[in-house]
């Protein structure tokens, strides 16, 4: 199988590439990534010497580039490439429209022209919006609340339209919050771990009682692998870990693992439009594709903390770059 992974230098994409190269000795992987602030080739150092892995720097919204690539023949496209951070989408919506919507359209159009046999659109639980009780199924209406979520919902709708209109074999996956190695520091878990390690304040938005359902990234990669092989064209699959936590519970647990004081927690003003709770029903993928999360949340969180402890140069390099400016901009005004 010849697979084109987009956004493979980011958090989930790089974990997915590691996973696929290990699990499928016959598969060949090309990684198309623009290397935005979130793209990091350090995430793929181990893969560089692997002859089945190729890297191309480029933008998924670049039609000429995408066409030139797809001409070489791929069996599947897995689209991870995106602007992925809600807070950044509140600061500036434009790159979210360009990459998440236009970029997805360019890839879908390429898949149509070059008769790609499998197109996985990696989406998110955020497209359903917030839910107080119960959980969203794949049939729940879309109700995105942030510019990020709206751009992902638009990409989902376009993907669906390409399936209905042109029979492009698209599958949409909607995952809950991921955590694990190589996650960029702007997201809650790596931010809390690395700030705690430096004895810096950990900003908690609002009352800290917003709920997220966490999934270890390896469980997500395994779900995607199964979907590539057994998923049905035109379907949507929710993917979640079944580990709901308030943000405060999560940060307390991290501080406990790191043996750091709760006094590091600093309550800051809330994220505008902050979704209270995300929750997914995963009956469909469980019953039809025989996938369920296998990693225990507590063990996976501990593995993740150990990974950041063991990879200080990785995150110190990020902290000393563009991230510092972003961090000041986001948190000094809260
Ligand atoms: P990330 O921000 O860590 O990585 C995104 C990657 O995409 C980076 O390598 C970046 O350089 C690349 N990229 C951005 N714009 C590009 C463009 N125009 N062309 C080519 N490459 C581009 O994101 P992530 O957390 O790994 O998320 C990956 C995907 O999974 C996204 O589509 C996101 O919406 C989705 N998702 C993420 C989560 C989560 O918890 N992180 C949960 C559900 C769904
Ligand atoms: O410093 C922080 N303090 C804080 O209280 C940060 C960065 C976040 N938070 C809160 C906001 C959320 O309630 O923690 C929760 C998690 O925040 P993020 O890590 O920014 O994730 P979230 O906004 O839930 O979105 C994530 O999951 C769905 C990913 O970033 C998305 O790409 C994915 O689609």
XYZ file of C-alpha atoms and ligand atoms in Angstrom:
412
model
C 0.000 0.000 0.000
C 1.274 3.461 -0.947
C -0.038 6.062 1.458
C 0.051 9.859 1.323
C -0.064 11.324 4.827
C -0.592 15.073 5.056
C 0.436 16.984 8.178
C 2.698 14.106 9.193
C 5.187 16.380 10.957
C 2.576 17.363 13.560
C 1.521 15.547 16.702
C -0.936 12.872 15.548
C 0.480 12.600 12.021
C 3.997 11.802 13.259
C 2.674 9.233 15.730
C 0.657 7.715 12.877
C 3.720 7.493 10.601
C 5.718 5.744 13.331
C 2.794 3.396 13.900
C 2.287 2.521 10.234
C 5.976 1.979 9.441
C 6.168 -0.421 12.385
C 2.887 -2.269 11.847
C 3.011 -2.573 8.048
C 6.457 -3.557 6.752
C 5.146 -3.481 3.156
C 3.605 -0.006 3.250
C 5.287 3.068 1.813
C 4.525 6.451 3.368
C 4.931 9.918 1.854
C 4.527 12.811 4.259
C 3.379 16.121 2.741
C 3.737 18.881 5.333
C 4.041 22.666 5.118
C 6.058 22.791 8.342
C 4.043 25.533 9.986
C 4.883 26.462 13.588
C 3.333 23.092 14.561
C 5.262 20.964 12.056
C 8.487 19.569 13.443
C 10.836 17.205 11.632
C 12.394 16.317 14.996
C 9.224 14.227 15.465
C 10.341 11.936 12.637
C 14.119 11.587 13.136
C 13.753 7.807 13.589
C 11.895 7.476 10.272
C 14.449 9.427 8.216
C 16.678 6.434 7.547
C 13.725 4.256 6.551
C 13.613 3.809 2.735
C 9.822 3.371 2.849
C 9.421 6.911 4.211
C 9.571 10.090 2.101
C 9.119 13.715 3.093
C 7.884 16.543 0.892
C 7.643 20.097 2.177
C 4.535 21.726 0.755
C 1.058 23.123 1.238
C -2.060 20.982 0.788
C -3.763 24.076 -0.647
C -1.204 24.167 -3.507
C -3.134 22.559 -6.360
C -0.173 22.198 -8.702
C 1.975 20.539 -6.065
C -0.793 18.153 -4.975
C -1.599 17.187 -8.589
C 2.082 16.606 -9.330
C 2.322 14.303 -6.332
C -0.856 12.325 -6.927
C 0.199 11.648 -10.519
C 2.724 9.189 -9.041
C -0.126 6.995 -7.816
C -1.259 6.547 -4.221
C -3.658 4.008 -2.758
C -4.779 6.215 0.104
C -4.668 9.772 1.432
C -4.886 10.370 5.188
C -5.482 14.070 5.763
C -4.150 15.229 9.125
C -2.901 18.611 7.840
C -4.709 21.398 9.628
C -4.478 24.446 11.768
C -5.473 22.642 14.951
C -5.547 25.065 17.871
C -8.792 26.696 19.042
C -7.069 29.662 20.753
C -5.133 30.518 17.587
C -8.353 30.376 15.549
C -9.763 33.024 17.890
C -6.720 35.269 17.276
C -6.771 34.850 13.471
C -9.274 32.806 11.497
C -7.668 33.153 8.051
C -5.143 30.282 8.076
C -7.914 27.979 9.298
C -10.027 28.758 6.256
C -7.065 28.411 3.921
C -5.716 25.090 5.197
C -8.685 23.348 6.788
C -11.227 24.182 4.089
C -9.360 25.148 0.901
C -6.581 22.611 1.530
C -9.085 19.810 2.057
C -10.897 20.803 -1.147
C -7.635 20.648 -3.132
C -6.907 17.164 -1.761
C -10.449 15.970 -2.480
C -10.238 17.310 -6.020
C -6.893 15.550 -6.492
C -8.393 12.323 -5.139
C -11.195 12.680 -7.682
C -8.895 13.343 -10.656
C -6.441 10.585 -9.816
C -8.961 7.969 -8.641
C -7.539 7.528 -5.147
C -9.170 4.480 -3.570
C -9.297 5.657 0.029
C -9.493 9.163 1.508
C -9.540 9.567 5.279
C -10.549 13.010 6.507
C -9.262 13.239 10.080
C -11.813 15.346 11.902
C -12.788 16.138 15.461
C -15.507 15.879 18.110
C -15.559 19.689 18.157
C -17.727 19.787 15.013
C -20.722 18.643 17.112
C -20.288 21.462 19.620
C -20.861 21.158 23.350
C -23.174 18.721 25.151
C -24.248 18.899 28.830
C -25.418 15.269 29.192
C -25.227 12.147 27.041
C -23.070 11.941 23.930
C -23.045 12.674 20.199
C -23.457 9.931 17.613
C -22.381 10.198 13.981
C -25.966 11.267 13.168
C -25.960 14.252 15.547
C -26.199 17.665 13.880
C -23.066 19.760 13.425
C -22.945 22.789 15.717
C -19.362 24.100 15.825
C -18.649 27.023 18.148
C -15.062 28.125 17.436
C -13.620 29.240 14.100
C -11.406 26.124 14.264
C -14.397 23.811 14.749
C -16.361 25.633 12.040
C -13.510 25.167 9.552
C -13.303 21.443 10.381
C -17.092 21.108 10.035
C -16.901 22.812 6.619
C -14.209 20.333 5.556
C -16.411 17.444 6.740
C -19.331 18.731 4.678
C -17.129 19.135 1.594
C -15.780 15.622 2.093
C -19.329 14.283 2.298
C -20.281 16.224 -0.848
C -17.329 14.748 -2.776
C -18.503 11.282 -1.802
C -22.130 11.911 -2.799
C -21.426 13.859 -5.977
C -18.246 12.351 -7.400
C -18.066 9.040 -5.515
C -14.675 9.927 -4.061
C -14.243 7.143 -1.472
C -14.143 9.393 1.577
C -14.362 8.318 5.213
C -14.613 10.950 7.957
C -13.223 10.200 11.424
C -14.086 12.335 14.455
C -11.829 11.876 17.430
C -11.887 13.222 20.952
C -8.902 15.028 22.575
C -5.615 13.211 21.955
C -2.559 13.171 24.190
C 0.853 11.525 24.010
C 4.423 12.046 22.777
C 5.233 14.867 20.324
C 2.182 16.995 21.158
C 2.852 20.677 20.566
C 3.169 22.719 23.758
C 0.178 24.998 23.130
C -2.226 22.151 24.065
C -3.293 21.646 27.698
C -1.410 18.450 28.646
C 2.078 19.271 27.263
C 1.678 22.883 28.387
C 0.864 21.803 31.942
C 3.664 19.206 32.070
C 6.392 21.466 30.714
C 5.331 24.528 32.734
C 5.240 22.391 35.887
C 8.719 21.055 35.139
C 9.935 24.660 34.972
C 7.926 25.621 38.093
C 5.920 28.088 35.999
C 2.214 28.854 36.472
C -0.281 26.568 34.730
C -3.091 28.647 33.233
C -6.528 27.098 33.733
C -9.329 28.784 31.803
C -12.498 29.890 33.586
C -13.552 27.635 36.471
C -11.545 24.653 35.179
C -14.672 22.505 35.056
C -14.876 22.084 31.281
C -14.842 18.409 30.358
C -12.853 16.666 27.645
C -12.772 12.960 26.774
C -9.102 11.990 26.411
C -7.674 9.334 24.099
C -4.065 8.160 23.965
C -2.725 8.943 20.502
C -1.698 5.307 19.835
C -5.313 4.186 20.280
C -6.343 6.819 17.722
C -3.648 5.627 15.269
C -4.838 2.034 15.651
C -8.423 3.110 14.926
C -7.295 4.919 11.768
C -5.311 1.878 10.648
C -8.401 -0.340 11.029
C -10.544 2.215 9.201
C -8.094 2.341 6.279
C -8.341 -1.415 5.953
C -11.952 -2.157 6.863
C -13.894 1.130 6.902
C -16.855 1.672 4.611
C -16.766 4.473 2.032
C -19.007 7.442 2.799
C -19.209 6.636 6.525
C -18.344 8.714 9.572
C -16.712 7.062 12.600
C -16.467 8.604 16.067
C -13.285 7.660 17.970
C -12.896 8.329 21.707
C -11.048 7.101 24.749
C -13.957 7.068 27.198
C -11.909 9.010 29.782
C -13.820 12.144 30.685
C -12.041 14.575 32.996
C -12.554 18.140 34.025
C -9.506 20.230 33.183
C -8.850 20.707 36.892
C -8.937 16.949 37.605
C -6.496 16.417 34.770
C -4.070 19.110 35.925
C -4.208 17.806 39.518
C -3.336 14.324 38.244
C -0.385 15.699 36.235
C 0.897 17.660 39.231
C 0.637 14.493 41.317
C 2.681 12.516 38.782
C 5.306 15.258 38.702
C 5.294 15.782 42.457
C 4.619 19.506 42.003
C 2.344 21.735 44.148
C -1.247 22.664 43.259
C -0.228 26.285 43.863
C 1.163 26.304 40.297
C -2.421 26.422 39.019
C -3.418 29.944 37.982
C -7.010 30.626 37.011
C -7.162 32.912 33.982
C -10.120 34.407 32.129
C -12.085 31.991 30.013
C -11.609 31.138 26.329
C -14.326 32.993 24.358
C -17.066 30.568 23.283
C -15.450 27.838 25.397
C -17.261 24.512 24.860
C -18.279 23.050 28.227
C -18.182 19.357 27.448
C -17.361 17.052 24.541
C -18.637 13.455 24.547
C -18.835 10.890 21.761
C -20.792 7.686 21.365
C -18.430 5.083 19.843
C -20.903 2.214 19.351
C -20.556 2.344 15.557
C -16.793 1.788 15.336
C -16.912 -0.716 18.200
C -19.647 -2.852 16.664
C -18.819 -2.537 12.968
C -15.015 -2.433 13.003
C -14.246 -4.137 16.291
C -12.144 -1.253 17.622
C -12.151 -0.029 21.190
C -9.622 1.997 23.177
C -7.060 -0.334 24.748
C -4.727 1.997 26.637
C -5.627 2.783 30.240
C -5.825 6.540 30.759
C -3.731 6.500 33.950
C -0.952 4.402 32.398
C -0.928 6.419 29.165
C -0.767 9.699 31.087
C 2.155 8.377 33.057
C 3.906 7.249 29.834
C 3.298 10.719 28.396
C 4.754 12.475 31.449
C 7.815 10.188 31.233
C 8.192 11.016 27.544
C 8.335 14.769 28.246
C 10.733 14.142 31.134
C 12.996 12.194 28.779
C 12.786 14.640 25.863
C 13.702 17.964 27.418
C 15.762 19.181 24.406
C 12.701 18.536 22.162
C 10.431 20.842 24.141
C 13.064 23.386 25.171
C 13.760 24.012 21.466
C 10.044 24.742 20.943
C 9.848 27.002 24.005
C 12.727 29.117 22.754
C 11.184 29.657 19.299
C 8.007 31.310 17.935
C 6.050 29.667 20.739
C 7.337 32.179 23.308
C 5.728 35.070 21.397
C 2.453 33.178 21.022
C 2.464 32.278 24.710
C 2.874 35.894 25.821
C 0.200 37.063 23.395
C -2.349 34.517 24.563
C -1.761 34.555 28.304
C -0.616 38.103 29.139
C -4.053 39.408 28.147
C -6.111 36.909 30.069
P -0.787 19.658 14.792
O -1.112 21.105 14.841
O 0.116 19.077 15.822
O -0.160 19.305 13.361
C -0.673 19.807 12.167
C 0.351 19.520 11.071
O -0.206 19.982 9.815
C 1.673 20.248 11.250
O 2.745 19.374 10.972
C 1.620 21.369 10.219
O 2.900 21.757 9.736
C 0.789 20.725 9.122
N 0.110 21.697 8.259
C -0.603 22.791 8.648
N -1.052 23.451 7.565
C -0.637 22.748 6.476
C -0.808 22.915 5.081
N -1.502 23.949 4.577
N -0.259 22.018 4.254
C 0.459 20.961 4.737
N 0.665 20.770 6.048
C 0.113 21.645 6.913
O -2.193 18.911 14.786
P -2.631 17.519 15.448
O -3.023 17.760 16.833
O -1.620 16.497 15.110
O -3.970 17.228 14.621
C -3.924 16.522 13.400
C -5.334 16.435 12.832
O -6.182 15.774 13.767
C -5.975 17.790 12.567
O -6.712 17.696 11.378
C -6.903 18.003 13.762
O -8.013 18.792 13.400
C -7.312 16.572 14.058
N -7.670 16.296 15.458
C -6.804 16.599 16.467
C -7.129 16.275 17.782
C -6.200 16.562 18.922
O -6.585 16.351 20.077
N -4.986 17.013 18.689
C -8.360 15.661 18.055
C -9.228 15.376 16.992
C -8.862 15.691 15.699
O -3.594 26.649 28.897
C -4.684 26.076 28.769
N -5.574 26.089 29.812
C -6.799 25.510 29.746
O -7.571 25.552 30.728
C -5.076 25.406 27.556
C -4.141 25.372 26.383
C -6.311 24.819 27.520
N -7.157 24.879 28.567
C -8.456 24.196 28.481
C -9.278 24.476 27.253
C -9.998 23.174 27.021
O -11.161 23.104 27.814
O -8.149 22.800 28.401
C -9.016 22.110 27.499
C -8.187 21.491 26.397
O -7.676 22.551 25.610
P -6.769 22.261 24.307
O -5.637 21.386 24.695
O -6.490 23.575 23.674
O -7.747 21.365 23.433
P -9.230 21.616 22.863
O -9.527 23.053 22.738
O -10.168 20.772 23.673
O -9.070 21.005 21.384
C -8.309 19.797 21.158
O -9.165 18.685 20.984
C -9.918 18.632 19.804
C -7.401 19.945 19.939
O -6.585 21.081 20.113
C -8.183 20.029 18.670
O -7.300 20.043 17.542
C -9.073 18.842 18.574
O -9.896 18.953 17.440
